[in-house]
Amino acid sequence: MPVIAVANPKGGAGKSTTTLVLATTLASQGASVTILDCDRNQPIVGWRGGGSKNPVIVDSAANEESFKEKLDLHRRQRQFVFVDLEGTANRLMSRALFRAHLVIIPIQASPTDAELAAKAIHLIKDEGDSFDKLIPYRVLFTRTSPQIKTKIEKAIITQLEGGDIPRFTHHLNERAAYKAMFYHQLDLNELDAGEVNGLPQARENALALTEELINLVMQKEAAE
């Protein structure tokens, strides 16, 4: 089953938010999904400790010893396995990248994030070269305005296109609902629209991004 790794050397780029939004949206649509939380802070394990009824499975894999065993176990049992990686390059990240069917690189529209995304891409390519394997990846913009692209955002998109760097068409927009998921420990469908601003738009954004992800995975499987 597809393994989707979410990686970026920079903290605060939106790795855990991206993972949680995509995984819970897929699970709420009937897919069987596991998240392996490899972040030492365990933000998604903390989320799972709340009252959400979302069927996504969350498992801790914060050390290299447990990662391979747990990944192999969940791959046999689930349709999708998401791996929320810590920013530091280590052997656990190396193992996750090698086994990934797709690596998502979340970035904010800032020069610093773009530079660190380039480092992540080099790391992915180096890992693939070491094993004579092509590791597919996509850059995902996070915390962007759904209405207006900033000049910096446009410039970074132009740079990515000039370098033939693949990216998601949809962005994970700046929405209060994504932060509320962690605060209330619920998924998007469980949040109260009376308490969270822009919740319908957040749900629409999550569904569009999830659909794009599914199409990418299906295209890869069809090509193999």
mmCIF file of N, CA and C in Angstrom, residues 99-174:
data_model
loop_
_atom_site.group_PDB
_atom_site.id
_atom_site.type_symbol
_atom_site.label_atom_id
_atom_site.label_comp_id
_atom_site.label_asym_id
_atom_site.label_seq_id
_atom_site.Cartn_x
_atom_site.Cartn_y
_atom_site.Cartn_z
ATOM 1 N N ARG A 99 11.505 4.012 1.375
ATOM 2 C CA ARG A 99 10.287 3.215 1.263
ATOM 3 C C ARG A 99 9.078 4.020 0.775
ATOM 4 N N ALA A 100 9.239 5.319 0.594
ATOM 5 C CA ALA A 100 8.104 6.165 0.241
ATOM 6 C C ALA A 100 7.715 6.021 -1.235
ATOM 7 N N HIS A 101 6.425 5.972 -1.473
ATOM 8 C CA HIS A 101 5.910 6.034 -2.840
ATOM 9 C C HIS A 101 5.756 7.483 -3.289
ATOM 10 N N LEU A 102 5.672 8.383 -2.321
ATOM 11 C CA LEU A 102 5.604 9.820 -2.605
ATOM 12 C C LEU A 102 6.087 10.563 -1.366
ATOM 13 N N VAL A 103 6.907 11.589 -1.591
ATOM 14 C CA VAL A 103 7.340 12.466 -0.499
ATOM 15 C C VAL A 103 6.707 13.833 -0.711
ATOM 16 N N ILE A 104 5.986 14.295 0.289
ATOM 17 C CA ILE A 104 5.400 15.637 0.257
ATOM 18 C C ILE A 104 6.333 16.579 1.015
ATOM 19 N N ILE A 105 6.689 17.691 0.385
ATOM 20 C CA ILE A 105 7.564 18.683 1.008
ATOM 21 C C ILE A 105 6.755 19.958 1.241
ATOM 22 N N PRO A 106 6.214 20.138 2.446
ATOM 23 C CA PRO A 106 5.442 21.363 2.717
ATOM 24 C C PRO A 106 6.377 22.557 2.875
ATOM 25 N N ILE A 107 6.005 23.675 2.281
ATOM 26 C CA ILE A 107 6.766 24.909 2.471
ATOM 27 C C ILE A 107 5.800 26.079 2.576
ATOM 28 N N GLN A 108 6.196 27.067 3.349
ATOM 29 C CA GLN A 108 5.506 28.342 3.315
ATOM 30 C C GLN A 108 6.124 29.188 2.210
ATOM 31 N N ALA A 109 5.407 30.195 1.771
ATOM 32 C CA ALA A 109 5.885 31.035 0.671
ATOM 33 C C ALA A 109 6.896 32.049 1.198
ATOM 34 N N SER A 110 8.083 31.560 1.544
ATOM 35 C CA SER A 110 9.152 32.425 2.030
ATOM 36 C C SER A 110 10.476 31.942 1.456
ATOM 37 N N PRO A 111 11.445 32.839 1.270
ATOM 38 C CA PRO A 111 12.747 32.434 0.730
ATOM 39 C C PRO A 111 13.430 31.374 1.585
ATOM 40 N N THR A 112 13.312 31.492 2.921
ATOM 41 C CA THR A 112 13.938 30.511 3.810
ATOM 42 C C THR A 112 13.360 29.126 3.593
ATOM 43 N N ASP A 113 12.043 29.029 3.516
ATOM 44 C CA ASP A 113 11.407 27.740 3.283
ATOM 45 C C ASP A 113 11.800 27.171 1.925
ATOM 46 N N ALA A 114 11.893 28.030 0.920
ATOM 47 C CA ALA A 114 12.273 27.575 -0.414
ATOM 48 C C ALA A 114 13.683 27.005 -0.414
ATOM 49 N N GLU A 115 14.606 27.649 0.311
ATOM 50 C CA GLU A 115 15.982 27.160 0.387
ATOM 51 C C GLU A 115 16.044 25.802 1.077
ATOM 52 N N LEU A 116 15.292 25.658 2.159
ATOM 53 C CA LEU A 116 15.303 24.390 2.880
ATOM 54 C C LEU A 116 14.575 23.299 2.112
ATOM 55 N N ALA A 117 13.578 23.691 1.308
ATOM 56 C CA ALA A 117 12.924 22.710 0.446
ATOM 57 C C ALA A 117 13.916 22.174 -0.578
ATOM 58 N N ALA A 118 14.781 23.058 -1.075
ATOM 59 C CA ALA A 118 15.816 22.617 -2.016
ATOM 60 C C ALA A 118 16.743 21.595 -1.360
ATOM 61 N N LYS A 119 17.061 21.809 -0.076
ATOM 62 C CA LYS A 119 17.885 20.841 0.648
ATOM 63 C C LYS A 119 17.163 19.498 0.776
ATOM 64 N N ALA A 120 15.855 19.571 1.034
ATOM 65 C CA ALA A 120 15.074 18.337 1.146
ATOM 66 C C ALA A 120 15.069 17.587 -0.176
ATOM 67 N N ILE A 121 14.951 18.306 -1.274
ATOM 68 C CA ILE A 121 14.954 17.680 -2.601
ATOM 69 C C ILE A 121 16.302 17.015 -2.872
ATOM 70 N N HIS A 122 17.389 17.705 -2.516
ATOM 71 C CA HIS A 122 18.723 17.107 -2.696
ATOM 72 C C HIS A 122 18.861 15.837 -1.860
ATOM 73 N N LEU A 123 18.324 15.880 -0.643
ATOM 74 C CA LEU A 123 18.388 14.706 0.225
ATOM 75 C C LEU A 123 17.624 13.542 -0.389
ATOM 76 N N ILE A 124 16.451 13.818 -0.938
ATOM 77 C CA ILE A 124 15.642 12.781 -1.576
ATOM 78 C C ILE A 124 16.371 12.196 -2.780
ATOM 79 N N LYS A 125 16.946 13.070 -3.594
ATOM 80 C CA LYS A 125 17.664 12.594 -4.781
ATOM 81 C C LYS A 125 18.903 11.796 -4.397
ATOM 82 N N ASP A 126 19.634 12.261 -3.384
ATOM 83 C CA ASP A 126 20.822 11.529 -2.934
ATOM 84 C C ASP A 126 20.447 10.143 -2.416
ATOM 85 N N GLU A 127 19.329 10.090 -1.680
ATOM 86 C CA GLU A 127 18.872 8.803 -1.151
ATOM 87 C C GLU A 127 18.504 7.868 -2.298
ATOM 88 N N GLY A 128 17.823 8.408 -3.294
ATOM 89 C CA GLY A 128 17.465 7.593 -4.453
ATOM 90 C C GLY A 128 18.677 7.116 -5.221
ATOM 91 N N ASP A 129 19.654 8.008 -5.404
ATOM 92 C CA ASP A 129 20.871 7.640 -6.129
ATOM 93 C C ASP A 129 21.634 6.529 -5.411
ATOM 94 N N SER A 130 21.602 6.560 -4.082
ATOM 95 C CA SER A 130 22.322 5.553 -3.303
ATOM 96 C C SER A 130 21.790 4.146 -3.557
ATOM 97 N N PHE A 131 20.514 4.073 -3.907
ATOM 98 C CA PHE A 131 19.897 2.754 -4.122
ATOM 99 C C PHE A 131 19.404 2.589 -5.562
ATOM 100 N N ASP A 132 19.876 3.484 -6.449
ATOM 101 C CA ASP A 132 19.471 3.434 -7.855
ATOM 102 C C ASP A 132 17.951 3.402 -7.982
ATOM 103 N N LYS A 133 17.311 4.323 -7.302
ATOM 104 C CA LYS A 133 15.850 4.364 -7.246
ATOM 105 C C LYS A 133 15.366 5.802 -7.397
ATOM 106 N N LEU A 134 14.301 5.984 -8.150
ATOM 107 C CA LEU A 134 13.674 7.297 -8.279
ATOM 108 C C LEU A 134 12.609 7.432 -7.202
ATOM 109 N N ILE A 135 12.769 8.424 -6.328
ATOM 110 C CA ILE A 135 11.801 8.663 -5.257
ATOM 111 C C ILE A 135 10.939 9.863 -5.646
ATOM 112 N N PRO A 136 9.665 9.653 -5.970
ATOM 113 C CA PRO A 136 8.805 10.767 -6.382
ATOM 114 C C PRO A 136 8.550 11.741 -5.228
ATOM 115 N N TYR A 137 8.452 13.007 -5.540
ATOM 116 C CA TYR A 137 8.182 14.016 -4.517
ATOM 117 C C TYR A 137 7.351 15.141 -5.128
ATOM 118 N N ARG A 138 6.695 15.895 -4.256
ATOM 119 C CA ARG A 138 5.932 17.078 -4.658
ATOM 120 C C ARG A 138 6.064 18.139 -3.573
ATOM 121 N N VAL A 139 6.298 19.372 -3.980
ATOM 122 C CA VAL A 139 6.283 20.497 -3.056
ATOM 123 C C VAL A 139 4.835 20.923 -2.832
ATOM 124 N N LEU A 140 4.505 21.218 -1.591
ATOM 125 C CA LEU A 140 3.155 21.676 -1.240
ATOM 126 C C LEU A 140 3.249 22.995 -0.495
ATOM 127 N N PHE A 141 2.618 24.028 -1.050
ATOM 128 C CA PHE A 141 2.569 25.309 -0.350
ATOM 129 C C PHE A 141 1.551 25.232 0.784
ATOM 130 N N THR A 142 1.945 25.737 1.950
ATOM 131 C CA THR A 142 1.057 25.756 3.108
ATOM 132 C C THR A 142 0.893 27.194 3.606
ATOM 133 N N ARG A 143 -0.197 27.390 4.333
ATOM 134 C CA ARG A 143 -0.498 28.677 4.973
ATOM 135 C C ARG A 143 -0.525 29.837 3.973
ATOM 136 N N THR A 144 -1.026 29.569 2.790
ATOM 137 C CA THR A 144 -1.157 30.613 1.777
ATOM 138 C C THR A 144 -2.566 31.193 1.807
ATOM 139 N N SER A 145 -2.695 32.395 1.279
ATOM 140 C CA SER A 145 -4.006 33.023 1.170
ATOM 141 C C SER A 145 -4.791 32.361 0.044
ATOM 142 N N PRO A 146 -6.052 32.007 0.279
ATOM 143 C CA PRO A 146 -6.840 31.400 -0.789
ATOM 144 C C PRO A 146 -7.282 32.405 -1.848
ATOM 145 N N GLN A 147 -7.152 33.701 -1.535
ATOM 146 C CA GLN A 147 -7.609 34.722 -2.464
ATOM 147 C C GLN A 147 -6.490 35.350 -3.286
ATOM 148 N N ILE A 148 -5.380 35.688 -2.627
ATOM 149 C CA ILE A 148 -4.348 36.494 -3.285
ATOM 150 C C ILE A 148 -2.982 35.834 -3.140
ATOM 151 N N LYS A 149 -2.271 35.692 -4.256
ATOM 152 C CA LYS A 149 -0.884 35.234 -4.214
ATOM 153 C C LYS A 149 0.027 36.439 -3.963
ATOM 154 N N THR A 150 0.923 36.310 -3.003
ATOM 155 C CA THR A 150 1.881 37.379 -2.749
ATOM 156 C C THR A 150 2.946 37.384 -3.849
ATOM 157 N N LYS A 151 3.695 38.488 -3.921
ATOM 158 C CA LYS A 151 4.765 38.572 -4.914
ATOM 159 C C LYS A 151 5.830 37.509 -4.661
ATOM 160 N N ILE A 152 6.121 37.272 -3.384
ATOM 161 C CA ILE A 152 7.123 36.257 -3.054
ATOM 162 C C ILE A 152 6.621 34.867 -3.465
ATOM 163 N N GLU A 153 5.362 34.598 -3.197
ATOM 164 C CA GLU A 153 4.789 33.308 -3.585
ATOM 165 C C GLU A 153 4.875 33.105 -5.090
ATOM 166 N N LYS A 154 4.526 34.138 -5.852
ATOM 167 C CA LYS A 154 4.603 34.046 -7.314
ATOM 168 C C LYS A 154 6.039 33.814 -7.771
ATOM 169 N N ALA A 155 6.976 34.492 -7.119
ATOM 170 C CA ALA A 155 8.383 34.358 -7.500
ATOM 171 C C ALA A 155 8.894 32.945 -7.230
ATOM 172 N N ILE A 156 8.506 32.386 -6.078
ATOM 173 C CA ILE A 156 8.951 31.031 -5.736
ATOM 174 C C ILE A 156 8.331 30.014 -6.695
ATOM 175 N N ILE A 157 7.059 30.197 -7.038
ATOM 176 C CA ILE A 157 6.412 29.296 -8.002
ATOM 177 C C ILE A 157 7.134 29.351 -9.337
ATOM 178 N N THR A 158 7.513 30.551 -9.770
ATOM 179 C CA THR A 158 8.250 30.709 -11.032
ATOM 180 C C THR A 158 9.588 29.975 -10.966
ATOM 181 N N GLN A 159 10.269 30.071 -9.822
ATOM 182 C CA GLN A 159 11.544 29.366 -9.654
ATOM 183 C C GLN A 159 11.353 27.852 -9.720
ATOM 184 N N LEU A 160 10.306 27.357 -9.064
ATOM 185 C CA LEU A 160 10.035 25.921 -9.080
ATOM 186 C C LEU A 160 9.747 25.444 -10.504
ATOM 187 N N GLU A 161 8.947 26.208 -11.209
ATOM 188 C CA GLU A 161 8.620 25.839 -12.585
ATOM 189 C C GLU A 161 9.859 25.878 -13.472
ATOM 190 N N GLY A 162 10.720 26.873 -13.246
ATOM 191 C CA GLY A 162 11.949 26.974 -14.028
ATOM 192 C C GLY A 162 12.890 25.819 -13.771
ATOM 193 N N GLY A 163 12.837 25.267 -12.570
ATOM 194 C CA GLY A 163 13.691 24.133 -12.226
ATOM 195 C C GLY A 163 13.019 22.794 -12.408
ATOM 196 N N ASP A 164 11.816 22.799 -13.022
ATOM 197 C CA ASP A 164 11.042 21.565 -13.223
ATOM 198 C C ASP A 164 10.809 20.818 -11.915
ATOM 199 N N ILE A 165 10.557 21.570 -10.847
ATOM 200 C CA ILE A 165 10.269 20.976 -9.543
ATOM 201 C C ILE A 165 8.766 20.720 -9.454
ATOM 202 N N PRO A 166 8.351 19.482 -9.285
ATOM 203 C CA PRO A 166 6.911 19.190 -9.235
ATOM 204 C C PRO A 166 6.272 19.731 -7.958
ATOM 205 N N ARG A 167 5.058 20.222 -8.083
ATOM 206 C CA ARG A 167 4.355 20.758 -6.921
ATOM 207 C C ARG A 167 2.868 20.448 -7.045
ATOM 208 N N PHE A 168 2.202 20.491 -5.909
ATOM 209 C CA PHE A 168 0.755 20.338 -5.901
ATOM 210 C C PHE A 168 0.109 21.573 -6.513
ATOM 211 N N THR A 169 -0.931 21.353 -7.288
ATOM 212 C CA THR A 169 -1.703 22.477 -7.826
ATOM 213 C C THR A 169 -2.445 23.191 -6.704
ATOM 214 N N HIS A 170 -3.052 22.408 -5.818
ATOM 215 C CA HIS A 170 -3.754 22.984 -4.671
ATOM 216 C C HIS A 170 -2.774 23.269 -3.544
ATOM 217 N N HIS A 171 -3.086 24.285 -2.759
ATOM 218 C CA HIS A 171 -2.303 24.617 -1.572
ATOM 219 C C HIS A 171 -3.089 24.208 -0.334
ATOM 220 N N LEU A 172 -2.378 24.068 0.780
ATOM 221 C CA LEU A 172 -3.060 23.953 2.071
ATOM 222 C C LEU A 172 -3.128 25.374 2.623
ATOM 223 N N ASN A 173 -4.270 25.989 2.443
ATOM 224 C CA ASN A 173 -4.407 27.412 2.748
ATOM 225 C C ASN A 173 -4.326 27.709 4.243
ATOM 226 N N GLU A 174 -4.128 28.958 4.556
ATOM 227 C CA GLU A 174 -4.159 29.413 5.950
ATOM 228 C C GLU A 174 -5.607 29.404 6.418
#
